[in-house]
Coordinates of C-alpha atoms and ligand atoms in Angstrom, one line a residue:
M1 CA 0.0 0.0 0.0
S2 CA 1.2 3.4 -0.9
S3 CA 2.4 5.9 1.9
A4 CA -0.5 7.8 3.1
Q5 CA 1.6 10.8 3.7
S6 CA 2.2 11.6 0.0
L7 CA -1.6 11.3 -0.6
T8 CA -2.9 13.9 1.6
H9 CA -2.6 17.6 2.3
L10 CA -2.4 16.8 6.0
S11 CA 0.8 18.2 7.0
E12 CA 1.8 15.2 8.9
V13 CA 0.9 11.4 9.3
V14 CA 2.4 10.4 12.4
P15 CA 3.7 6.7 12.8
V16 CA 2.8 5.2 16.2
D17 CA 3.1 1.9 18.0
D18 CA 1.4 -0.1 20.8
V19 CA -1.9 1.4 20.3
A20 CA -4.4 0.5 23.0
V21 CA -7.7 1.7 24.6
I22 CA -7.4 2.7 28.2
D23 CA -10.0 4.5 30.3
G24 CA -11.7 6.0 27.4
N25 CA -8.5 7.2 25.8
L26 CA -6.6 6.0 22.7
T27 CA -3.0 5.6 23.7
W28 CA 0.2 4.6 21.7
T29 CA 3.9 5.1 22.0
R30 CA 5.8 7.4 19.6
A31 CA 9.5 7.5 19.7
G32 CA 9.6 5.8 23.1
S33 CA 7.1 8.2 24.8
S34 CA 3.6 7.4 25.5
E35 CA 0.9 9.6 24.2
K36 CA -3.0 9.7 24.2
V37 CA -6.1 11.2 22.7
D38 CA -9.7 11.2 24.1
R39 CA -11.6 8.4 22.4
D40 CA -14.4 11.0 21.6
E41 CA -12.0 12.7 19.2
I42 CA -11.7 9.6 16.9
L43 CA -13.4 10.3 13.7
F44 CA -12.8 7.0 12.1
I45 CA -10.1 4.5 11.4
L46 CA -9.0 3.7 7.8
A47 CA -8.3 0.2 7.1
A48 CA -7.3 -1.5 3.8
P49 CA -10.3 -3.1 2.0
I50 CA -10.1 -6.6 2.9
I51 CA -9.3 -8.1 -0.5
E52 CA -6.5 -5.7 -1.0
V53 CA -4.7 -6.4 2.3
T54 CA -1.0 -6.8 1.6
D55 CA 0.4 -5.3 4.7
D56 CA -1.5 -4.0 7.6
E57 CA -1.9 -0.3 7.9
F58 CA -4.4 1.7 9.8
L59 CA -4.8 5.5 9.7
I60 CA -6.3 6.9 13.0
C61 CA -8.2 10.2 12.1
C62 CA -8.9 12.5 15.1
L63 CA -10.3 16.0 15.5
K64 CA -9.7 18.1 18.5
E65 CA -11.6 21.4 18.5
A66 CA -10.2 24.4 20.3
S67 CA -12.7 27.2 19.8
E68 CA -10.7 29.4 22.0
D69 CA -7.7 29.4 19.5
E70 CA -9.1 31.6 16.7
H71 CA -6.1 30.7 14.6
N72 CA -6.3 27.0 14.7
P73 CA -9.6 25.9 16.2
Y74 CA -9.8 22.6 14.3
R75 CA -6.9 20.5 14.8
L76 CA -7.0 17.4 12.5
S77 CA -4.3 14.6 13.0
V78 CA -3.7 11.3 11.5
F79 CA -1.7 8.6 13.0
R80 CA -0.5 5.5 11.3
A81 CA -0.3 2.2 12.9
T82 CA 0.4 -1.4 11.8
K83 CA -1.7 -3.0 14.7
I84 CA -4.7 -1.9 16.6
P85 CA -7.0 -3.5 19.2
A86 CA -9.6 -4.0 16.4
D87 CA -12.3 -5.5 18.6
A88 CA -12.5 -2.3 20.9
L89 CA -12.4 0.0 17.9
Q90 CA -14.6 -1.9 15.4
Q91 CA -17.2 0.7 15.2
H92 CA -14.7 3.3 14.0
I93 CA -13.2 1.2 11.2
V94 CA -13.8 2.4 7.6
R95 CA -12.9 0.2 4.7
E96 CA -14.2 2.0 1.8
L97 CA -15.3 5.5 0.5
P98 CA -19.2 5.0 1.0
P99 CA -21.2 4.9 -2.2
H100 CA -22.9 8.1 -1.3
L101 CA -19.5 10.0 -1.4
R102 CA -18.4 8.4 -4.9
H103 CA -18.8 11.0 -7.7
G104 CA -19.2 9.0 -10.9
P105 CA -21.4 8.0 -13.7
S106 CA -24.3 7.2 -11.6
N107 CA -24.0 9.5 -8.6
D108 CA -23.3 13.2 -8.3
V109 CA -21.7 14.5 -5.2
D110 CA -22.1 18.3 -4.4
V111 CA -20.5 20.2 -1.6
I112 CA -22.2 23.3 -0.4
V113 CA -20.4 25.5 2.0
S114 CA -22.7 28.1 3.5
T115 CA -20.3 31.0 4.4
K116 CA -22.9 33.0 6.5
S117 CA -24.2 30.1 8.6
G118 CA -23.7 30.5 12.5
V119 CA -20.4 32.3 13.3
G120 CA -19.1 31.7 9.7
S121 CA -17.0 28.7 10.3
A122 CA -18.2 26.5 7.4
V123 CA -15.2 27.6 5.1
R124 CA -12.7 26.8 7.7
V125 CA -14.2 23.4 8.5
W126 CA -14.2 22.6 4.8
E127 CA -10.7 23.6 4.2
D128 CA -9.2 22.4 7.4
V129 CA -11.1 19.2 8.0
L130 CA -13.4 17.8 5.6
R131 CA -11.5 18.4 2.4
P132 CA -8.2 16.9 3.7
L133 CA -10.0 14.0 5.2
W134 CA -11.9 13.3 2.0
Q135 CA -8.7 13.4 0.0
L136 CA -7.0 11.1 2.5
I137 CA -9.7 8.5 2.5
A138 CA -10.3 8.5 -1.3
S139 CA -6.5 8.2 -2.0
H140 CA -5.9 5.6 0.8
L141 CA -8.7 3.4 -0.3
G142 CA -7.7 3.4 -3.9
E143 CA -10.5 5.6 -5.2
H144 CA -9.4 7.6 -8.4
R145 CA -10.4 10.7 -10.0
S146 CA -14.0 10.6 -11.2
P147 CA -14.3 9.9 -14.9
Q148 CA -16.3 13.1 -15.1
A149 CA -13.8 15.2 -13.4
D150 CA -13.9 18.7 -14.9
N151 CA -13.1 22.1 -13.8
Q152 CA -15.9 22.2 -11.3
T153 CA -14.5 19.4 -9.5
N154 CA -11.0 20.5 -9.4
G155 CA -10.1 16.9 -10.3
L156 CA -11.3 15.8 -6.8
Y157 CA -14.4 13.8 -5.9
Y158 CA -17.3 16.4 -5.7
R159 CA -18.4 19.6 -7.1
L160 CA -18.0 22.5 -4.7
T161 CA -20.4 25.6 -4.2
V162 CA -19.4 28.3 -1.8
T163 CA -22.4 30.4 -1.1
E164 CA -22.1 34.1 -2.3
S165 CA -25.8 35.2 -1.4
A166 CA -28.9 34.2 0.2
E167 CA -30.0 32.8 -3.3
T168 CA -27.1 30.4 -3.9
I169 CA -28.6 27.3 -2.2
R170 CA -32.0 28.0 -3.5
S171 CA -30.7 28.2 -7.1
F172 CA -28.9 25.0 -6.6
A173 CA -32.0 23.4 -5.2
K174 CA -34.1 24.8 -8.2
S175 CA -31.5 23.0 -10.6
L176 CA -32.2 19.8 -8.9
W177 CA -35.8 19.9 -10.1
T178 CA -35.4 21.3 -13.6
S179 CA -33.0 19.0 -15.2
D180 CA -34.5 15.7 -16.5
V181 CA -31.1 14.2 -17.0
Q182 CA -30.1 15.0 -13.5
A183 CA -33.3 13.5 -12.1
S184 CA -32.7 9.9 -12.9
R185 CA -29.1 10.0 -11.2
S186 CA -28.5 9.7 -7.6
R187 CA -27.0 12.8 -5.8
T188 CA -25.5 13.5 -2.5
I189 CA -25.3 17.1 -1.2
V190 CA -22.7 17.6 1.6
L191 CA -24.2 20.6 3.3
L192 CA -21.9 22.7 5.7
S193 CA -24.7 25.0 7.3
G194 CA -27.3 25.3 9.9
D195 CA -31.0 24.8 9.6
G196 CA -31.4 27.5 6.9
G197 CA -29.4 25.7 4.3
V198 CA -31.8 22.7 4.7
V199 CA -34.8 25.1 4.5
D200 CA -33.4 26.7 1.3
L201 CA -33.2 23.2 -0.3
L202 CA -36.7 22.2 0.9
N203 CA -38.0 25.4 -0.6
G204 CA -35.8 25.9 -3.7
S205 CA -38.4 24.7 -6.1
D206 CA -42.1 25.4 -6.6
K207 CA -42.5 22.1 -8.3
D208 CA -44.4 19.4 -6.4
S209 CA -42.8 16.4 -8.0
P210 CA -39.2 15.8 -6.8
P211 CA -36.4 13.9 -8.8
A212 CA -37.2 10.1 -9.2
T213 CA -34.3 9.4 -6.9
L214 CA -34.5 11.7 -3.7
P215 CA -31.4 13.5 -3.4
L216 CA -29.5 12.7 -0.1
I217 CA -28.5 15.5 2.3
A218 CA -25.4 14.9 4.5
L219 CA -25.4 17.8 7.1
L220 CA -22.4 19.2 9.1
P221 CA -23.9 21.3 12.0
L222 CA -22.3 24.8 11.3
G223 CA -25.3 27.0 12.1
T224 CA -26.4 28.6 15.2
G225 CA -29.4 26.5 16.3
N226 CA -28.8 23.3 14.2
A227 CA -32.2 21.9 15.3
L228 CA -32.3 19.1 12.7
F229 CA -28.8 17.9 13.3
H230 CA -29.0 17.9 17.0
S231 CA -32.4 16.2 17.0
T232 CA -31.2 13.4 14.5
H233 CA -28.1 12.8 16.5
K234 CA -29.6 13.3 20.1
P235 CA -29.6 9.5 21.2
L236 CA -25.8 9.6 20.6
Y237 CA -25.0 12.4 22.7
L238 CA -23.2 11.9 25.9
N239 CA -21.9 14.3 28.4
P240 CA -19.1 15.2 27.7
G241 CA -19.0 12.9 24.7
P242 CA -17.9 13.6 21.0
T243 CA -18.7 17.2 19.8
P244 CA -21.5 17.7 17.2
L245 CA -19.0 18.2 14.4
V246 CA -17.3 14.8 15.3
H247 CA -20.6 13.2 15.2
G248 CA -21.4 14.8 11.9
L249 CA -18.0 13.8 10.3
R250 CA -18.6 10.2 11.6
T251 CA -22.1 10.2 10.0
I252 CA -20.7 11.5 6.7
F253 CA -18.3 8.7 6.3
Q254 CA -20.2 5.9 8.1
G255 CA -23.9 6.9 8.0
T256 CA -26.9 5.5 6.2
P257 CA -29.4 7.4 4.1
S258 CA -32.8 7.6 5.6
G259 CA -36.1 9.4 4.6
L260 CA -36.1 13.1 5.7
P261 CA -39.6 13.6 7.1
V262 CA -41.0 16.9 5.6
F263 CA -44.3 18.9 6.6
R264 CA -46.0 21.4 4.4
A265 CA -47.6 24.6 5.8
S266 CA -50.3 26.1 3.6
F267 CA -51.5 29.7 3.9
S268 CA -54.7 31.6 2.9
P269 CA -54.5 33.8 -0.1
G270 CA -53.0 37.2 1.0
S271 CA -50.2 35.7 3.2
R272 CA -46.7 37.0 2.8
I273 CA -43.2 36.2 3.7
V274 CA -41.7 39.2 5.7
T275 CA -37.9 39.8 5.6
F276 CA -35.8 42.7 6.4
A277 CA -33.0 43.2 3.9
D278 CA -30.1 45.5 3.5
K279 CA -31.4 48.4 1.4
A280 CA -28.6 48.0 -1.1
N281 CA -29.9 44.6 -2.2
A282 CA -33.6 45.2 -1.7
S283 CA -36.6 45.9 -3.9
T284 CA -37.9 48.1 -1.2
Q285 CA -41.7 48.0 -0.3
S286 CA -41.6 50.0 2.8
N287 CA -38.7 51.7 4.6
V288 CA -37.6 50.7 8.1
G289 CA -34.9 52.9 9.6
D290 CA -32.1 54.0 7.4
Q291 CA -30.2 50.6 6.8
F292 CA -33.0 48.1 6.2
S293 CA -36.0 47.7 4.0
R294 CA -39.0 45.5 4.7
E295 CA -39.7 43.0 2.0
E296 CA -42.8 41.1 1.4
T297 CA -43.4 38.1 -1.0
S298 CA -46.7 36.4 -1.6
V299 CA -46.6 32.8 -0.4
S300 CA -49.2 30.0 -0.7
H301 CA -47.0 27.3 1.2
L302 CA -43.7 26.5 2.6
N303 CA -42.0 23.0 3.3
G304 CA -40.2 22.5 6.4
A305 CA -38.4 19.8 8.5
I306 CA -38.3 21.3 11.9
V307 CA -41.0 23.6 13.4
V308 CA -44.1 25.7 12.7
S309 CA -45.3 28.1 15.4
Y310 CA -47.8 30.9 16.1
G311 CA -47.6 33.0 19.3
F312 CA -44.7 33.6 21.5
H313 CA -42.1 31.6 19.8
A314 CA -43.0 33.2 16.2
S315 CA -43.1 36.6 17.8
L316 CA -39.7 36.1 19.3
V317 CA -38.1 34.9 16.1
Y318 CA -39.8 37.8 14.2
E319 CA -39.1 40.6 16.5
S320 CA -35.5 39.7 17.2
D321 CA -34.8 39.9 13.6
T322 CA -36.0 43.4 13.1
P323 CA -33.5 46.2 12.4
E324 CA -34.1 47.8 15.8
Y325 CA -33.0 44.6 17.6
R326 CA -30.4 43.2 15.2
V327 CA -28.0 45.8 16.3
H328 CA -27.9 44.1 19.8
G329 CA -26.2 40.9 18.4
Q330 CA -27.1 37.6 20.3
K331 CA -28.4 39.6 23.3
R332 CA -31.5 40.6 21.3
F333 CA -33.2 37.2 21.9
G334 CA -33.3 37.8 25.7
M335 CA -34.3 41.4 25.3
V336 CA -37.2 40.6 23.1
A337 CA -38.2 37.6 25.1
Q338 CA -38.4 40.0 28.3
E339 CA -40.5 42.5 26.3
L340 CA -43.0 39.8 24.9
L341 CA -43.3 38.2 28.4
K342 CA -44.2 41.6 30.1
D343 CA -47.1 41.9 27.6
A344 CA -47.9 38.2 27.7
H345 CA -50.1 39.0 24.8
P346 CA -53.2 36.7 24.3
Y347 CA -53.2 35.6 20.6
N348 CA -56.7 35.4 19.4
A349 CA -56.9 32.3 17.2
Q350 CA -58.9 29.2 16.7
V351 CA -56.7 26.1 16.7
A352 CA -57.8 22.8 15.6
I353 CA -56.1 19.4 15.2
R354 CA -56.7 16.2 13.4
R355 CA -55.5 13.2 15.5
P356 CA -53.6 10.5 13.9
G357 CA -55.8 8.5 11.5
S358 CA -58.9 10.7 11.9
S359 CA -60.3 12.8 9.4
K360 CA -62.2 15.2 11.7
F361 CA -60.9 18.4 13.2
E362 CA -61.1 18.8 16.8
S363 CA -60.9 22.4 18.4
I364 CA -58.4 23.3 21.1
P365 CA -61.0 24.7 23.6
R366 CA -59.7 28.4 24.0
D367 CA -60.2 31.5 22.2
A368 CA -56.8 33.0 23.1
H369 CA -53.3 31.2 22.9
A370 CA -49.7 32.0 24.1
Y371 CA -48.0 29.2 22.2
V372 CA -48.9 26.8 19.4
L373 CA -46.0 25.0 18.2
T374 CA -46.0 22.1 15.7
T375 CA -42.8 20.1 15.4
L376 CA -41.2 17.2 13.7
V377 CA -38.0 17.5 15.8
S378 CA -37.3 17.0 19.6
N379 CA -34.8 19.9 19.8
L380 CA -34.6 23.5 18.6
E381 CA -31.0 23.9 20.0
R382 CA -28.9 21.0 21.5
A383 CA -30.1 21.6 25.2
F384 CA -33.6 23.0 24.3
T385 CA -35.8 20.0 24.0
I386 CA -39.2 21.2 22.7
S387 CA -40.8 17.6 22.1
P388 CA -39.2 14.9 24.3
A389 CA -41.2 12.1 22.7
S390 CA -40.0 13.0 19.1
K391 CA -37.4 10.5 17.8
P392 CA -34.8 11.1 15.1
L393 CA -36.3 11.1 11.7
Q394 CA -39.9 9.9 12.9
E395 CA -42.7 10.8 10.5
K396 CA -44.8 12.1 13.5
L397 CA -45.9 15.7 13.9
R398 CA -46.6 16.9 17.5
L399 CA -48.1 19.9 18.9
V400 CA -47.1 21.7 22.1
H401 CA -49.5 24.4 23.2
F402 CA -50.8 26.5 26.1
G403 CA -53.1 29.4 26.7
P404 CA -52.2 33.0 27.9
I405 CA -50.8 31.9 31.3
G406 CA -48.9 35.1 32.1
G407 CA -45.2 36.0 31.6
D408 CA -43.9 34.0 34.6
R409 CA -45.5 30.8 33.8
T410 CA -44.5 31.0 30.2
M411 CA -40.8 31.6 31.4
E412 CA -41.3 28.5 33.7
V413 CA -42.2 26.4 30.6
M414 CA -39.3 27.5 28.6
M415 CA -37.0 26.7 31.5
K416 CA -38.4 23.4 31.8
A417 CA -37.7 22.6 28.0
Y418 CA -34.1 23.2 28.9
D419 CA -34.4 20.6 31.6
E420 CA -34.8 17.6 29.0
G421 CA -38.3 18.7 27.8
K422 CA -40.0 18.4 31.2
H423 CA -42.3 21.3 30.3
V424 CA -44.7 18.9 28.4
D425 CA -45.8 17.6 31.8
I426 CA -46.6 20.9 33.5
K427 CA -50.1 21.4 35.0
W428 CA -51.0 24.3 37.3
E429 CA -53.5 24.4 40.3
D430 CA -55.9 26.7 38.4
G431 CA -56.4 23.9 35.6
E432 CA -54.0 25.5 33.0
R433 CA -51.6 23.0 31.6
V434 CA -49.2 22.5 28.7
G435 CA -51.0 20.4 26.0
Y436 CA -48.7 18.0 24.1
E437 CA -50.2 15.8 21.4
E438 CA -49.4 13.7 18.4
V439 CA -51.3 15.0 15.3
D440 CA -51.8 14.5 11.7
E441 CA -52.8 18.1 11.0
V442 CA -53.0 21.4 12.7
Q443 CA -55.0 24.4 11.7
V444 CA -54.7 27.9 13.0
V445 CA -57.4 30.5 12.1
I446 CA -55.8 33.9 13.2
L447 CA -58.3 36.6 14.3
E448 CA -56.0 39.4 15.4
D449 CA -56.4 42.8 13.8
D450 CA -53.0 44.1 14.6
E451 CA -50.4 42.7 12.1
R452 CA -47.9 42.4 14.9
W453 CA -49.6 39.4 16.3
R454 CA -50.3 37.7 13.0
K455 CA -46.8 36.3 12.3
V456 CA -46.2 32.6 12.1
C457 CA -42.8 31.1 12.0
I458 CA -41.8 28.0 9.6
D459 CA -38.3 26.9 10.2
G460 CA -37.2 30.4 10.9
T461 CA -39.0 32.1 7.9
I462 CA -41.7 34.7 9.1
V463 CA -45.1 34.7 7.4
E464 CA -47.7 37.2 7.9
I465 CA -51.3 35.8 7.6
P466 CA -54.2 38.2 6.9
S467 CA -56.7 38.8 9.6
G468 CA -59.1 36.0 9.6
G469 CA -56.7 33.9 7.4
Q470 CA -55.5 30.4 8.2
M471 CA -52.4 28.1 8.2
N472 CA -52.6 24.3 7.9
V473 CA -49.7 22.1 8.6
K474 CA -49.4 18.5 7.7
M475 CA -46.8 15.9 6.4
L476 CA -45.7 16.1 2.9
E477 CA -46.3 12.6 1.6
G478 CA -43.3 11.0 -0.1
G479 CA -40.8 13.6 1.1
L480 CA -38.3 15.6 -1.0
F481 CA -34.8 14.6 0.3
K482 CA -33.2 11.7 2.1
V483 CA -30.7 12.5 4.9
L484 CA -27.6 10.8 6.0
A485 CA -28.2 9.4 9.6
S486 CA -25.9 7.6 12.1
S487 CA -26.0 3.9 11.2
T488 CA -26.1 3.0 14.8
L489 CA -29.6 4.8 15.2
L490 CA -31.1 2.8 12.3
E491 CA -30.0 -0.6 13.3
Ligands
ATP1 N1 -22.9 34.7 1.4 C1 -24.2 34.8 1.8 N2 -24.9 36.1 1.8 C2 -26.3 35.9 2.4 N3 -26.8 34.8 2.8 C3 -26.1 33.7 2.7 C4 -24.7 33.6 2.3 N4 -24.4 32.3 2.7 C5 -25.5 31.6 3.2 N5 -26.4 32.4 3.3 C6 -27.7 32.2 3.8 O1 -27.8 32.2 5.1 C7 -28.5 31.3 5.9 C8 -27.7 30.7 7.0 O2 -28.7 30.0 8.0 P1 -28.2 28.9 8.6 O3 -29.4 28.3 9.3 O4 -27.3 28.0 7.9 O5 -27.3 29.5 9.8 P2 -28.0 30.0 11.1 O6 -29.2 30.9 11.0 O7 -26.7 30.6 11.8 O8 -28.2 28.6 11.9 P3 -29.6 28.0 12.4 O9 -30.7 28.2 11.4 O10 -29.3 26.4 12.5 O11 -29.9 28.5 13.7 C9 -29.0 30.3 4.9 O12 -30.3 30.5 4.5 C10 -28.1 30.6 3.7 O13 -28.7 30.5 2.4

């Protein structure tokens, strides 16, 4: 087997001996001294494909994250050993580039790096971690250049898109639905972004018929909330345990495609997406302050994979993204929450649900609401469990709801959600409680006159519903994409 060192951009592949697993650490000796890494830092161990074994060689790939070091936050290292305790490390061994990462005649592989996601680390993770790893694994395991390699692939094993605007991922998604030739090929989209990138893919096309072979999304969690990623990996999380990025990289190289459950939220005529854009890029409809303009776009439906809300949650997302609050950075969420809880506005609406298997709507018996949230996922953030019964990639919608119980009790509910989702069991002595139900469909008819209280939130996108208008949420049969999930969760 050829030397891995010459096949990779990694600066150093370090030869080590006497590899062992001791007390949760991987230990070895190097030049007579003993060294170790935390086992949670192992990404995978490359081993020769069984049929090609001529001499034993294992490449142990590890990632240490040091967020405090702004110059070198992602430290990838590769150690070469001729012997490892294979039984103890079995789960990490990779013997081939998985089919979903092979770019060739029957499969396209795209990498999308979302430059504005989260704190903007996607480019760095791509350049310092994923690209060198990919190159290492492809070279080491005898993968050669794609026969279709062209300028876009740079002779490597994928096509790379680095986002330049909010439209980049949406345009990419549109192209998936428009080309007949592409439609019959399978496709993997390695997406370095938060939830927004997934939302862009889900809503990139107005067309209702997806390609015959559903494209596969492989997601690395590089946004702020990363609700979809945390919810799909939740059962693997330990404290301390591997970081989300380590989990994401393990899933990319060892995961299994699974259906991505998708809902559709449909709106009455007159509903509009509301955004605030930099004036320089906007087709202004009404001016807000000096720097931003409010943009409105008619919308009949949106697809999503995370959450649809009306009430406190939607208002919090909307109002913290207005120009007045954006200037306050991350602090704005707390500030807006405080303001909203002070008012504890009762949202006038009729909410009805269709229970699983039923064709009849059943009203939630109250005229005013504080919180109406329909979700496909368990977590909106790693530690914020909004629906504890939701399991990864389960095709089940759940509704969490409560009435205008006042600011203090609303705060109590939110804090309990940070305690493993215990909010869903809350009942107060006056008979108020948090409702939590599995549903097939949710209908919200909004009866507010003031537009401030007519905002709904669909995976972060704000839609204003006209007074007396409604929104319905139900599963989108057949889905639009597959997603790569940890194989251990699908066993
Ligand atoms: N260069 C860019 N200019 C403008 N918008 C961009 C650019 N690159 C990416 N975007 C958009 O920014 C959004 C980033 O959202 P994303 O969800 O990935 O990050 P986030 O909001 O920090 O995380 P989360 O939604 O998980 O909390 C996406 O919709 C993406 O299309």
